[in-house]
mmCIF file of C-alpha atoms in Angstrom:
data_model
loop_
_atom_site.group_PDB
_atom_site.id
_atom_site.type_symbol
_atom_site.label_atom_id
_atom_site.label_comp_id
_atom_site.label_asym_id
_atom_site.label_seq_id
_atom_site.Cartn_x
_atom_site.Cartn_y
_atom_site.Cartn_z
ATOM 1 C CA UNK O 1 268.787 253.286 106.853
ATOM 2 C CA UNK O 2 268.792 256.615 108.668
ATOM 3 C CA UNK O 3 269.057 254.838 112.010
ATOM 4 C CA UNK O 4 271.855 252.557 110.767
ATOM 5 C CA UNK O 5 273.675 255.599 109.384
ATOM 6 C CA UNK O 6 273.245 257.535 112.632
ATOM 7 C CA UNK O 7 274.789 254.601 114.543
ATOM 8 C CA UNK O 8 277.750 254.476 112.153
ATOM 9 C CA UNK O 9 276.915 251.062 110.672
ATOM 10 C CA UNK O 10 276.481 252.264 107.081
ATOM 11 C CA UNK O 11 277.833 255.132 105.023
ATOM 12 C CA UNK O 12 276.910 256.423 101.621
ATOM 13 C CA UNK O 13 279.040 256.267 98.525
ATOM 14 C CA UNK O 14 279.770 259.982 98.924
ATOM 15 C CA UNK O 15 278.848 262.824 101.259
ATOM 16 C CA UNK O 16 275.689 263.518 99.255
ATOM 17 C CA UNK O 17 274.686 260.114 97.831
ATOM 18 C CA UNK O 18 273.777 256.845 99.564
ATOM 19 C CA UNK O 19 273.656 254.574 96.526
ATOM 20 C CA UNK O 20 269.986 253.588 96.648
ATOM 21 C CA UNK O 21 269.342 250.686 94.294
ATOM 22 C CA UNK O 22 273.029 249.935 93.783
ATOM 23 C CA UNK O 23 274.455 246.465 94.351
ATOM 24 C CA UNK O 24 276.644 245.855 97.391
ATOM 25 C CA UNK O 25 280.127 244.402 97.144
ATOM 26 C CA UNK O 26 280.965 241.401 99.286
ATOM 27 C CA UNK O 27 283.628 243.289 101.231
ATOM 28 C CA UNK O 28 281.174 246.121 101.988
ATOM 29 C CA UNK O 29 278.574 243.684 103.318
ATOM 30 C CA UNK O 30 281.287 242.291 105.604
ATOM 31 C CA UNK O 31 282.172 245.792 106.825
ATOM 32 C CA UNK O 32 278.559 246.545 107.761
ATOM 33 C CA UNK O 33 278.123 243.291 109.705
ATOM 34 C CA UNK O 34 281.451 243.738 111.492
ATOM 35 C CA UNK O 35 280.481 247.294 112.505
ATOM 36 C CA UNK O 36 277.254 245.960 113.985
ATOM 37 C CA UNK O 37 279.209 243.270 115.857
ATOM 38 C CA UNK O 38 281.563 245.938 117.169
ATOM 39 C CA UNK O 39 284.593 243.687 117.432
ATOM 40 C CA UNK O 40 287.805 243.308 115.473
ATOM 41 C CA UNK O 41 289.982 240.304 114.775
ATOM 42 C CA UNK O 42 293.748 240.167 114.509
ATOM 43 C CA UNK O 43 293.835 236.685 112.966
ATOM 44 C CA UNK O 44 294.485 236.434 109.253
ATOM 45 C CA UNK O 45 291.827 235.203 106.880
ATOM 46 C CA UNK O 46 292.873 232.272 104.753
ATOM 47 C CA UNK O 47 291.343 233.335 101.459
ATOM 48 C CA UNK O 48 293.642 233.028 98.464
ATOM 49 C CA UNK O 49 292.641 236.510 97.307
ATOM 50 C CA UNK O 50 293.097 238.312 100.643
ATOM 51 C CA UNK O 51 295.453 240.703 98.834
ATOM 52 C CA UNK O 52 292.441 241.951 96.794
ATOM 53 C CA UNK O 53 290.462 242.997 99.864
ATOM 54 C CA UNK O 54 290.450 246.775 100.332
ATOM 55 C CA UNK O 55 292.389 247.984 103.371
ATOM 56 C CA UNK O 56 289.244 249.378 105.023
ATOM 57 C CA UNK O 57 287.550 245.958 104.803
ATOM 58 C CA UNK O 58 290.379 243.600 105.841
ATOM 59 C CA UNK O 59 289.631 243.541 109.580
ATOM 60 C CA UNK O 60 285.920 243.012 108.930
ATOM 61 C CA UNK O 61 286.525 240.106 106.550
ATOM 62 C CA UNK O 62 288.993 238.533 108.995
ATOM 63 C CA UNK O 63 286.562 238.786 111.883
ATOM 64 C CA UNK O 64 283.561 237.434 110.016
ATOM 65 C CA UNK O 65 285.620 234.614 108.464
ATOM 66 C CA UNK O 66 286.991 233.603 111.854
ATOM 67 C CA UNK O 67 283.483 233.720 113.342
ATOM 68 C CA UNK O 68 282.084 231.487 110.577
ATOM 69 C CA UNK O 69 279.758 234.191 109.248
ATOM 70 C CA UNK O 70 281.269 234.492 105.782
ATOM 71 C CA UNK O 71 282.652 231.809 103.550
ATOM 72 C CA UNK O 72 284.527 231.914 100.327
ATOM 73 C CA UNK O 73 283.651 230.795 96.878
ATOM 74 C CA UNK O 74 285.101 227.879 94.941
ATOM 75 C CA UNK O 75 288.865 227.745 95.132
ATOM 76 C CA UNK O 76 288.911 229.396 98.591
ATOM 77 C CA UNK O 77 288.369 232.841 97.088
ATOM 78 C CA UNK O 78 286.465 235.622 98.825
ATOM 79 C CA UNK O 79 285.896 237.726 95.703
ATOM 80 C CA UNK O 80 285.798 240.981 97.695
ATOM 81 C CA UNK O 81 284.824 243.192 94.764
ATOM 82 C CA UNK O 82 282.152 240.796 93.529
ATOM 83 C CA UNK O 83 278.493 241.582 94.108
ATOM 84 C CA UNK O 84 276.860 239.898 97.087
ATOM 85 C CA UNK O 85 273.772 238.028 95.911
ATOM 86 C CA UNK O 86 270.548 238.096 97.879
ATOM 87 C CA UNK O 87 271.159 234.481 98.907
ATOM 88 C CA UNK O 88 274.708 235.209 100.085
ATOM 89 C CA UNK O 89 273.560 238.256 102.021
ATOM 90 C CA UNK O 90 270.669 236.368 103.617
ATOM 91 C CA UNK O 91 273.017 233.540 104.621
ATOM 92 C CA UNK O 92 275.496 235.992 106.186
ATOM 93 C CA UNK O 93 272.723 237.724 108.127
ATOM 94 C CA UNK O 94 271.281 234.377 109.280
ATOM 95 C CA UNK O 95 274.673 233.129 110.525
ATOM 96 C CA UNK O 96 275.331 236.512 112.136
ATOM 97 C CA UNK O 97 272.004 236.487 113.984
ATOM 98 C CA UNK O 98 272.371 232.878 115.192
#
């Protein structure tokens, strides 16, 4: 984590706390992967709940959606504030690495 933090891929939840043991939100997982990829996308995502995605995460979600790394849930929802399950996170990392 120290190496990922030093490279700017991950941040803590405050200046003094990382959030060890806390769950990760779907939009935050997207932000981390997009930072590693180092690219941005200007295309719009087509999730029905795009308006719920935090401003800091919108470009990351757009990029990963357009690249086929993240998918929505039933009803074409991204559920940005929902917790990313281990299976969802593993699938995102697998698609990202492929």
